Short mmCIF file of C-alpha atoms in Angstrom, two decimals:
data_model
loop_
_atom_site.label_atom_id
_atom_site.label_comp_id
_atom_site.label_asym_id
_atom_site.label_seq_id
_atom_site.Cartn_x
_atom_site.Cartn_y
_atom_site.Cartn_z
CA UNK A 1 77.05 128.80 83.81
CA UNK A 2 75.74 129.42 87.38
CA UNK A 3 76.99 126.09 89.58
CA UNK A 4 74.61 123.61 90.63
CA UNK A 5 73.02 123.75 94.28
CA UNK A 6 75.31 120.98 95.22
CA UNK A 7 78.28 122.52 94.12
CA UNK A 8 77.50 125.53 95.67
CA UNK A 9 77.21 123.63 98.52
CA UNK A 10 80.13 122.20 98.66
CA UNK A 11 81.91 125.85 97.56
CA UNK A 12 80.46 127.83 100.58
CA UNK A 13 81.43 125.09 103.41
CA UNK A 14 84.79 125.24 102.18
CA UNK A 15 84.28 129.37 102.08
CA UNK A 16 85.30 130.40 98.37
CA UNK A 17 83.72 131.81 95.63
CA UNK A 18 84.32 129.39 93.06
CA UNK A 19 86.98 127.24 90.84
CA UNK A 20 90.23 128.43 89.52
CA UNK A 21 91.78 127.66 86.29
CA UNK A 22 93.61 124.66 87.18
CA UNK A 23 90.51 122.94 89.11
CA UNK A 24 88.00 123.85 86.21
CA UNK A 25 90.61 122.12 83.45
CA UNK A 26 90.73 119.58 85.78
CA UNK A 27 87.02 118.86 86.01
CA UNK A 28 87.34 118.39 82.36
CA UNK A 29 89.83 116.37 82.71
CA UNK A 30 87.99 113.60 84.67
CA UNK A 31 85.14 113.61 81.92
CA UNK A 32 86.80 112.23 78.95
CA UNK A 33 90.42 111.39 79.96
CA UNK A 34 91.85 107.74 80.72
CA UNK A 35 94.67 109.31 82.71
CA UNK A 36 95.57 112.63 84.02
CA UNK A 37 98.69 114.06 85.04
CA UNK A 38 97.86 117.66 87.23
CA UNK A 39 101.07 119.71 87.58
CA UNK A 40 100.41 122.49 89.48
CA UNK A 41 102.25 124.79 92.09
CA UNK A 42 102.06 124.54 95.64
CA UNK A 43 99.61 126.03 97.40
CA UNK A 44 97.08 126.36 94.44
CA UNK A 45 94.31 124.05 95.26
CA UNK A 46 95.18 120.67 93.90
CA UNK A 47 93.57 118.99 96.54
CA UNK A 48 89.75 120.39 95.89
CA UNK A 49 90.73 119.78 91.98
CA UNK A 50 90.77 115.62 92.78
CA UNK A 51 87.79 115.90 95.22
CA UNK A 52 85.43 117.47 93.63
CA UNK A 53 85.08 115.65 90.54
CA UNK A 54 85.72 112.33 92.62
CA UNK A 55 82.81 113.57 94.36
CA UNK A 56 80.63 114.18 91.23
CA UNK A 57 81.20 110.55 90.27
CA UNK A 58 80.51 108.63 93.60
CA UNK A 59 77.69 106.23 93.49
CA UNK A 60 75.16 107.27 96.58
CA UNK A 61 74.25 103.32 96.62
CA UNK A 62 77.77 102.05 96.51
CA UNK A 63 79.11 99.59 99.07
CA UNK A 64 82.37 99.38 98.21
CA UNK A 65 85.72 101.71 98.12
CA UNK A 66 85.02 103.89 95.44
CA UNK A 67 87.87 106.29 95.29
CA UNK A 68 91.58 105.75 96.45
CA UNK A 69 94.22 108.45 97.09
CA UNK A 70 98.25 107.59 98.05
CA UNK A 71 100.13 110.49 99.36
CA UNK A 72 103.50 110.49 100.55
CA UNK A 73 102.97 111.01 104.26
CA UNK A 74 100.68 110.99 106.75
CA UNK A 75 99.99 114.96 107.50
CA UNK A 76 99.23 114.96 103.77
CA UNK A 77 96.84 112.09 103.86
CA UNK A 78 95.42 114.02 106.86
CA UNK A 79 95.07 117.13 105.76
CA UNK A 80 92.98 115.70 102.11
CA UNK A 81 90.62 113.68 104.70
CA UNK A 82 90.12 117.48 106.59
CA UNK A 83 89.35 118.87 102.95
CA UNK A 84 86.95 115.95 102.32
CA UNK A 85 85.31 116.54 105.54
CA UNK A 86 84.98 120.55 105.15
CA UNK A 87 83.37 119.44 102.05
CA UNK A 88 80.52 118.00 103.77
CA UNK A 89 79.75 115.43 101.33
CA UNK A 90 77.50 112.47 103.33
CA UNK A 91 80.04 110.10 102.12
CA UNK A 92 82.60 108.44 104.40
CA UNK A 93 86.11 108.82 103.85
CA UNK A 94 88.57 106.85 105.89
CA UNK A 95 92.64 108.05 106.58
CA UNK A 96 95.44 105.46 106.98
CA UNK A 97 99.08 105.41 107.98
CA UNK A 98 101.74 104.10 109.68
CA UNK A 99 101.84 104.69 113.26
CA UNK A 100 98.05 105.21 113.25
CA UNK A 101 95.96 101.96 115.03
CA UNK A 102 95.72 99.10 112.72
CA UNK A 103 92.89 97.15 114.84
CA UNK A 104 91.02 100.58 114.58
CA UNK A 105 91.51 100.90 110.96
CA UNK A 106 90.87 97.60 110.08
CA UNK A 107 87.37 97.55 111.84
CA UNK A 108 86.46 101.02 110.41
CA UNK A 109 87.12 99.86 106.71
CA UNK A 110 84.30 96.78 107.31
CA UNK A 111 81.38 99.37 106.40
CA UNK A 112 83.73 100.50 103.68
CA UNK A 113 84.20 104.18 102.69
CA UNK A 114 83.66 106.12 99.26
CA UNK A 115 86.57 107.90 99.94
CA UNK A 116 89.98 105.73 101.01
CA UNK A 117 93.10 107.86 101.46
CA UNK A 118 96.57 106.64 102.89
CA UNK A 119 100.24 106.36 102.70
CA UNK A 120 101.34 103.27 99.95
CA UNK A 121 103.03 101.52 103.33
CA UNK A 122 99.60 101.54 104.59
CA UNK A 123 97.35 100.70 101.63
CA UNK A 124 99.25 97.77 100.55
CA UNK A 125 99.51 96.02 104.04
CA UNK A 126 95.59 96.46 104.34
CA UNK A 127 95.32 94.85 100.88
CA UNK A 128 97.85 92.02 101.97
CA UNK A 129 95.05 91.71 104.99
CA UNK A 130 92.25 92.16 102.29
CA UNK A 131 90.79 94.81 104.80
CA UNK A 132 88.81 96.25 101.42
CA UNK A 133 87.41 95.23 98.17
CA UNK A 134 89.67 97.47 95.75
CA UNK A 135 87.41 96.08 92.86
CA UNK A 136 85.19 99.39 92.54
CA UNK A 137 87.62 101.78 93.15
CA UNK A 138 87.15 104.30 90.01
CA UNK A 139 88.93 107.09 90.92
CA UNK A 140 92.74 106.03 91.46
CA UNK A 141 95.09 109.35 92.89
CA UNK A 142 98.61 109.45 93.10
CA UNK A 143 99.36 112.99 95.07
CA UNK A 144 102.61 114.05 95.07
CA UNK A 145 103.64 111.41 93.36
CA UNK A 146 106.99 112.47 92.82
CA UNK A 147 108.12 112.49 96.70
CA UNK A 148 106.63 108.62 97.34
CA UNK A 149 108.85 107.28 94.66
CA UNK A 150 111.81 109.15 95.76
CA UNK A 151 110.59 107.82 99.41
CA UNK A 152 110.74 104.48 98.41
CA UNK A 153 107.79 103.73 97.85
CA UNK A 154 107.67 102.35 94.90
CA UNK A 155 107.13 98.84 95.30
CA UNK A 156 104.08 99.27 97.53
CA UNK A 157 102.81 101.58 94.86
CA UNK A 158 103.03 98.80 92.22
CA UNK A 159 101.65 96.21 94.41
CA UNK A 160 98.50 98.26 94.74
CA UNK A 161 98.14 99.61 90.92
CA UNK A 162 98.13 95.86 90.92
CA UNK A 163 95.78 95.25 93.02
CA UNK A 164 93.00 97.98 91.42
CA UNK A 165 91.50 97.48 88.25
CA UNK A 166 92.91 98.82 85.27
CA UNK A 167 89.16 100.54 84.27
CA UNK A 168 90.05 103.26 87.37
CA UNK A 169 91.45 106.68 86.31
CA UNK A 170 94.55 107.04 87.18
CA UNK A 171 95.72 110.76 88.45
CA UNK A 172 99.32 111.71 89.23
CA UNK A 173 99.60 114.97 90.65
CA UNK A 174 102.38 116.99 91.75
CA UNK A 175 104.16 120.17 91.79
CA UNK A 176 107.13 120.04 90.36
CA UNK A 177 107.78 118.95 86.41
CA UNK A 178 110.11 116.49 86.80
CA UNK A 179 107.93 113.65 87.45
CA UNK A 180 108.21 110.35 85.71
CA UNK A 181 105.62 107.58 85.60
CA UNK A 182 106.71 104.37 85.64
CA UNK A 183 105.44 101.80 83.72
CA UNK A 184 103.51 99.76 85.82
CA UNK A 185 101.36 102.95 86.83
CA UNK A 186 101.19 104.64 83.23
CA UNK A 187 97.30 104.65 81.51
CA UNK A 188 97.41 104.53 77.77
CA UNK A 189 96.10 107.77 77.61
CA UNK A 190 97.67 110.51 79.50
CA UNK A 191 96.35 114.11 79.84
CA UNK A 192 98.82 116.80 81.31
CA UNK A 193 97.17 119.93 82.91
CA UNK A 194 100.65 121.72 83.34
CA UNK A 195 99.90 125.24 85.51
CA UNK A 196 103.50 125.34 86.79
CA UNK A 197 104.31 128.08 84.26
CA UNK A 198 101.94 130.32 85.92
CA UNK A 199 105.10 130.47 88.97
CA UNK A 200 107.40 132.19 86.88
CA UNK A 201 104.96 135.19 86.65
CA UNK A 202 105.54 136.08 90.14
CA UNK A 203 109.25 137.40 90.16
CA UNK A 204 108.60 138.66 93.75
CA UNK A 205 111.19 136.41 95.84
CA UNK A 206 114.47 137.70 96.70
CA UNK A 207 117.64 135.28 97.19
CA UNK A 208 120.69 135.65 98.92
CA UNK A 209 123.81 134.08 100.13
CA UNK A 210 124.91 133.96 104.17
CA UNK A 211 128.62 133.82 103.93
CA UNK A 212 129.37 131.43 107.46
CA UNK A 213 132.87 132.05 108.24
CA UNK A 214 132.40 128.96 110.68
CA UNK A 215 132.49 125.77 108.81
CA UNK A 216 129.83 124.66 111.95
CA UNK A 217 126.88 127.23 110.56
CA UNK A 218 124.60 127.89 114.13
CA UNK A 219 126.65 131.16 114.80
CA UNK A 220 125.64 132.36 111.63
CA UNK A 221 122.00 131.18 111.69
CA UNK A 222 121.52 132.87 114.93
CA UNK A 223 123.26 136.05 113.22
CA UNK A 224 120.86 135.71 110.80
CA UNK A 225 117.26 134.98 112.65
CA UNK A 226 118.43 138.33 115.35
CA UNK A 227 118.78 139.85 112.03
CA UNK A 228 115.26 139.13 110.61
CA UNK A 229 113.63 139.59 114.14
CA UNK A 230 110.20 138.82 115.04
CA UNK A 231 109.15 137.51 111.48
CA UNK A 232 108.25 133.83 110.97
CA UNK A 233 111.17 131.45 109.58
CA UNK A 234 110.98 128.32 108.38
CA UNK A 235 114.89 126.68 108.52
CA UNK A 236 115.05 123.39 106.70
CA UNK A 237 118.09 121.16 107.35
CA UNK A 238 118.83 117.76 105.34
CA UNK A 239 118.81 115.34 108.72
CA UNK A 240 116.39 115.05 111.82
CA UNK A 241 119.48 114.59 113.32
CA UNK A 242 120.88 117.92 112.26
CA UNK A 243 116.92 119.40 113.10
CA UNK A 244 117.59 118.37 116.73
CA UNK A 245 121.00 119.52 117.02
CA UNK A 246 120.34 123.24 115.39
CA UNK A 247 117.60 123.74 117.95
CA UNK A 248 119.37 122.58 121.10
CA UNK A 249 122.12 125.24 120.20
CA UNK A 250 120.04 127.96 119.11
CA UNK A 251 118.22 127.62 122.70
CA UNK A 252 121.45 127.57 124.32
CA UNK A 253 122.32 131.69 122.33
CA UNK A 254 118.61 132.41 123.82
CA UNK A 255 116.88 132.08 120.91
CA UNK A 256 113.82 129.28 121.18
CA UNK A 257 112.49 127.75 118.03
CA UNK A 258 110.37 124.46 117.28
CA UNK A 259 111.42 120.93 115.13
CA UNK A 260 109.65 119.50 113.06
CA UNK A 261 110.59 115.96 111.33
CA UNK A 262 109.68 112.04 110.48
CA UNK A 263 110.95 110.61 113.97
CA UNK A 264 108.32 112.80 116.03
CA UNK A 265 105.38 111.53 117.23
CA UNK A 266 102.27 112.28 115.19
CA UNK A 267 101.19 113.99 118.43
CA UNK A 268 104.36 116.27 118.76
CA UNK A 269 104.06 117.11 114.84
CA UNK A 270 100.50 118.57 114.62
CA UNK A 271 101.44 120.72 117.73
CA UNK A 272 104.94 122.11 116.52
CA UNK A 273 102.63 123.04 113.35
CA UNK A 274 99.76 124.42 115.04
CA UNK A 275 101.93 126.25 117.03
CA UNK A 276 104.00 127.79 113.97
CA UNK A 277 100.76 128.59 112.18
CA UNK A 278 99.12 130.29 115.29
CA UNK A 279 102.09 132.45 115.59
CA UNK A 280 103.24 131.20 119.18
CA UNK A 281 106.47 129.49 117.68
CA UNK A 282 108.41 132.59 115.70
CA UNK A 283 111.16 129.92 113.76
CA UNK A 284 110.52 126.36 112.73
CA UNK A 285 113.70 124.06 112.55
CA UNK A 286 112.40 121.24 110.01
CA UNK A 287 113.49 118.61 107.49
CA UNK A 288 112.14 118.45 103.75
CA UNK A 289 108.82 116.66 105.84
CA UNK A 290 107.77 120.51 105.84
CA UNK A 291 108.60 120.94 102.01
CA UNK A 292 104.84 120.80 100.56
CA UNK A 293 101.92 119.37 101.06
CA UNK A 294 101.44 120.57 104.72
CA UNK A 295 98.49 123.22 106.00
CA UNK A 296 100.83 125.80 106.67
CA UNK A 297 100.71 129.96 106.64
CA UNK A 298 103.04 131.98 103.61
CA UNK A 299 105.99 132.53 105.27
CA UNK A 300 108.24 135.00 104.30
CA UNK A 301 111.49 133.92 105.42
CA UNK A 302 112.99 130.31 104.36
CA UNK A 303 116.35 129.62 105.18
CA UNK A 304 118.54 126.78 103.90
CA UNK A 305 120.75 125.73 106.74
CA UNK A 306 121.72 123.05 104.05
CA UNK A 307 120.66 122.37 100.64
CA UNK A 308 119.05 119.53 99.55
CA UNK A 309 120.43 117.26 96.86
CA UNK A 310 117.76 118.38 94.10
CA UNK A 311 116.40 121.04 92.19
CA UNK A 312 113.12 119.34 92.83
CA UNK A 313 113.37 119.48 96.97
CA UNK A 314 115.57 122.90 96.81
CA UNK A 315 112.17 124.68 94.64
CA UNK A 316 109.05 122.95 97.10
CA UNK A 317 111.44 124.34 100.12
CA UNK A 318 111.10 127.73 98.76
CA UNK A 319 107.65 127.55 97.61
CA UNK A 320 106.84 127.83 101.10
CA UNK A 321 106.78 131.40 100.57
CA UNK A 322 105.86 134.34 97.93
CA UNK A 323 102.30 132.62 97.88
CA UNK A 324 99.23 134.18 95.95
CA UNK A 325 101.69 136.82 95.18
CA UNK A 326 103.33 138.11 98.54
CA UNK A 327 107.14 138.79 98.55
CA UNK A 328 109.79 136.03 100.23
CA UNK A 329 113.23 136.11 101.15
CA UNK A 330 115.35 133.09 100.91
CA UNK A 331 118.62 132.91 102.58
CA UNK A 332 121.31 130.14 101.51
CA UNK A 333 124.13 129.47 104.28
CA UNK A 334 127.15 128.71 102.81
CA UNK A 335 131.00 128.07 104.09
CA UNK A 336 133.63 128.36 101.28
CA UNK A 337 134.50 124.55 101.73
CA UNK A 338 130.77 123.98 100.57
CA UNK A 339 130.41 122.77 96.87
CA UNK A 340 127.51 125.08 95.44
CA UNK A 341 125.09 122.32 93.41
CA UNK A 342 125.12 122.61 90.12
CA UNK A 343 121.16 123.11 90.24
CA UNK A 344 122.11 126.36 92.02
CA UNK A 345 125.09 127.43 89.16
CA UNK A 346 126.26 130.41 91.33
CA UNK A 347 126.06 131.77 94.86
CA UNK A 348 123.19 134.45 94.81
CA UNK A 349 124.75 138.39 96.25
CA UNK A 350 125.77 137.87 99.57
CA UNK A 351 123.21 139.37 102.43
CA UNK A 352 125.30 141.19 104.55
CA UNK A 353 124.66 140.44 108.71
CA UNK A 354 125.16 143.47 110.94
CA UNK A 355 127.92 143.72 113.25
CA UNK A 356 126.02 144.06 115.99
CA UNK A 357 122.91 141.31 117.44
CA UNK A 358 120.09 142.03 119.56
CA UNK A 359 117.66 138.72 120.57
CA UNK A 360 114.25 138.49 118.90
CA UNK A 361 111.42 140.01 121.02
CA UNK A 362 109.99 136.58 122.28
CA UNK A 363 106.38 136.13 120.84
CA UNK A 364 103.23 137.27 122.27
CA UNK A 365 101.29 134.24 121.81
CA UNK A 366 101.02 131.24 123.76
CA UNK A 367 98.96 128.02 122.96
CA UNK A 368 96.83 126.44 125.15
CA UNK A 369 95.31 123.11 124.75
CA UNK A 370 92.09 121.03 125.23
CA UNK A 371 92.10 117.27 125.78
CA UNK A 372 88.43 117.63 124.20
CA UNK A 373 87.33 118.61 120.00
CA UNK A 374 84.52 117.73 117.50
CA UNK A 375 84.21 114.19 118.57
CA UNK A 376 82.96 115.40 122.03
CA UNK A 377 80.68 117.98 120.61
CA UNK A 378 82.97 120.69 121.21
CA UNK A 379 83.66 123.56 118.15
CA UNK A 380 85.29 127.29 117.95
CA UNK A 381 81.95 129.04 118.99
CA UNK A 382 81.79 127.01 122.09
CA UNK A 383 85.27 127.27 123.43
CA UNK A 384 85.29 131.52 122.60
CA UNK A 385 81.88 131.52 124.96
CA UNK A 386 83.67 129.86 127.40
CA UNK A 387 87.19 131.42 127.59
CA UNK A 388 85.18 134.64 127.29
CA UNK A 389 82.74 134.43 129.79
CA UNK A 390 84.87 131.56 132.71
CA UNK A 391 88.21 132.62 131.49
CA UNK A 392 87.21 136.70 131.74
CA UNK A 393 89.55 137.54 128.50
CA UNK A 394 88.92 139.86 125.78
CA UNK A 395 88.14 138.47 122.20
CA UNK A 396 91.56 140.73 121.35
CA UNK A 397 93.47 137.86 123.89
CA UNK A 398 92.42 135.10 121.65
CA UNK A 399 93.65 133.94 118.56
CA UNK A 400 93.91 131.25 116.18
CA UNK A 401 91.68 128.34 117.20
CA UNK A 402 92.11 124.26 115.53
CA UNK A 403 89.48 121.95 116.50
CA UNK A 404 90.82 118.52 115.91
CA UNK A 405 88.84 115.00 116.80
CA UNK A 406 89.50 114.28 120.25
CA UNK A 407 91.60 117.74 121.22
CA UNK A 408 91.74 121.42 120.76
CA UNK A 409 94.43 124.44 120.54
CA UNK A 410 94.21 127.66 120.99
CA UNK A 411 96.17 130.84 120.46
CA UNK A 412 96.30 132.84 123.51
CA UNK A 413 97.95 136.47 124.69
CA UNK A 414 100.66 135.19 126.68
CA UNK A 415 100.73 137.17 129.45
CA UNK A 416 97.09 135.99 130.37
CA UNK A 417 97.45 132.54 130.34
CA UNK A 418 98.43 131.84 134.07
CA UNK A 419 95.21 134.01 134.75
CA UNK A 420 92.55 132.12 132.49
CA UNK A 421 93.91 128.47 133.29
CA UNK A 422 93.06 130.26 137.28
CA UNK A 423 89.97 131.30 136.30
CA UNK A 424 88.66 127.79 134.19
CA UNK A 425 90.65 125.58 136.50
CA UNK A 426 87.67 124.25 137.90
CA UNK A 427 84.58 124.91 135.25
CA UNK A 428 83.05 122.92 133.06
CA UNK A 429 82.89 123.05 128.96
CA UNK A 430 79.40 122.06 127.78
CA UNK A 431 78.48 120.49 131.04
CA UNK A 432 82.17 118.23 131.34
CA UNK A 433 85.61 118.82 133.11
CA UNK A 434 88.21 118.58 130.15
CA UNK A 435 92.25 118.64 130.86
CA UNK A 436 92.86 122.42 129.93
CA UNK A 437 96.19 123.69 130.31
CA UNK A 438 99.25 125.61 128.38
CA UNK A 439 100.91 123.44 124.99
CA UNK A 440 104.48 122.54 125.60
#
């Protein structure tokens, strides 16, 4: 069956061809089941699998909150409203989360979207404040569902299962099998799309242990990333503490990476990822924050400085790599004091560091940023025409470019950034002066 203009549509502003498996079964799904439970790895489009069909249901004419999706954190709830918006659908969606502005929120839900997405902290104090009518919400999502409750987050989640009516379809999805619904959430009919089998047909990642002989591991990590070289790394520790502490010390051997965690500013965050995507930061020191759920690229090296307390956390870590079927290498730092989990049964074959380290080549790429994005009428084409034709570079000098609301990065050779913020200094970008200047 050829799709319908309007699905088309919708396909070529997102830029692919057409539906998987998973997100066809899953379009089914919302047709004729009371609840549906979407297990499906990471990185396989779960997100346009909700969307769509939420999108195929939404009454044009509706004045209320038709559709409500919890995720775990903010970037997630973020980066479903960016999906949403790619979509180009004419219907309003609306993002909340902690840390975000409440006044701003508040007044922005009073011509109430289709589309309501948010962390449970969120959701339930705007239904304490009775921000929005939940009363025609249809659609009810539950994305990595999973990682709330082990967040905490239960007891918001209840109060706002409460708080919609029990007619809405309820849709848990998530990544990882071992999810249990609790009974205050659970429809009376329950259909399970389960794709994760479809992971264990890609037997292209390669594990090994890092025998530390320090009991303190940095010496060893450092070993380790000279060893690997110029190749991206993502390094997950257990504690922002620990996130902070790594980096400091890796800095202090020569060797600079960025941090990633809950206790950075939302500001700080998107940058250390933009920066890690757009290949300016080489290694990314993060927490399980980075685990899933986050827009970014396959990376072929994870390390675990330390391993996480589940099987659950210990497979999204490494599903950060060996994507659409590339190869990954995982590395697991042990001392001999550490007790192995039993999730892990035996230390993988040892990877053997060479006796002799030489720095990682620093990277190319530097980011520069634009205190100006899609709310001031600025997009990609525009900021290429200028950096080309002001900033006198060569369309080889530029790379990856992220357009946000109210601010823009992008990827630049390093060595010619002192040159083009010289040469744009004092020129204007579609007739304004905007704050342009190198991402720290």
């Amino acid at each position: 069956m050829k799709a319908s203009n309007a699905t088309q549509t919708v396909l070529n502003n997102l830029g692919i061809a057409g539906f998987n498996e998973m997100q066809n079964a899953t379009r089914s799904a919302f047709e004729t089941a009371d609840g549906v439970l979407l297990l499906s790895p990471t990185g396989s489009g779960k997100t346009l699998a909700f969307l769509f069909p939420i999108l195929q249901q939404l009454n044009p004419k509706g004045n209320k909150v038709q559709a409500l999706v919890l995720t775990p954190s903010r970037e997630l709830a973020i980066q479903i409203e960016q999906v949403w918006k790619k979509m180009q659908t004419g219907f309003k969606v609306i993002c909340a989360y902690g840390g975000h502005d409440m006044p701003g929120e508040i007044n922005s839900l009073k011509e109430a979207p289709a589309l309501l997405v948010g962390t449970p902290g969120r959701i339930a104090d705007h239904l304490k404040r009775k921000s929005f009518d939940p009363t025609a919400i249809r659609h009810f999502v539950f994305d990595e569902f999973d990682k709330s409750l082990a967040l905490g987050f239960e007891e918001d989640i209840e109060y706002i299962t409460n708080q919609v009516r029990t007619a809405a379809l309820r849709v848990f999805v998530s990544a990882t099998a071992s999810i249990v619904i609790p009974e205050f959430a659970a429809p009376k009919n329950l259909s399970v799309l389960n794709f994760l089998k479809q992971e264990e047909a890609v037997p292209s990642v390669e594990m090994f242990t890092v025998w530390s002989d320090d009991k303190d591991k940095v010496k060893t990590l450092f070993q380790l990333l000279c060893s690997i070289g110029t190749e991206q790394v993502l390094v997950f520790c257990n504690h922002r503490e620990s996130v902070e502490r790594t980096s400091g010390l890796l800095k202090e051997m020569g060797i600079e990476t960025g941090i990633f965690h809950g206790g950075m500013e939302q500001m700080q965050r998107e940058q250390a990822l933009i920066k890690f995507r757009n290949g300016t930061t080489q290694f990314l020191i993060t927490t399980d924050l980075a685990a899933r759920g986050l827009d970014i690229p396959d990376i072929e090296h994870i390390v675990h400085y330390h391993l996480p307390s589940t099987f659950a956390e210990f497979t999204h870590r490494n599903g950060r790599t060996a994507r659409m079927n590339k190869t990954g290498n995982i590395y697991i730092i042990l001392h001999e004091s550490d007790t192995i989990p039993n999730y892990l049964g035996e230390a993988p074959p040892a990877f053997t560091l060479p006796e002799k380290q030489k720095l990682p080549k620093p990277s190319g790429w530097g980011t520069v940023y634009i205190n100006a994005g899609k709310k001031e009428k600025v997009n990609k084409v525009d900021i290429v025409g200028f950096f080309l034709q002001k900033g006198k570079l060569q369309k080889e000098e530029l790379g990856l470019i992220v357009v946000k609301d109210h601010n823009s990065f992008i990827a630049i050779r390093k060595k010619v950034i002192p040159g083009l913020l010289k040469a744009v200094r004092d020129e204007k970008l579609k007739g304004k002066k905007f704050l342009i200047m190198e991402a720290r």
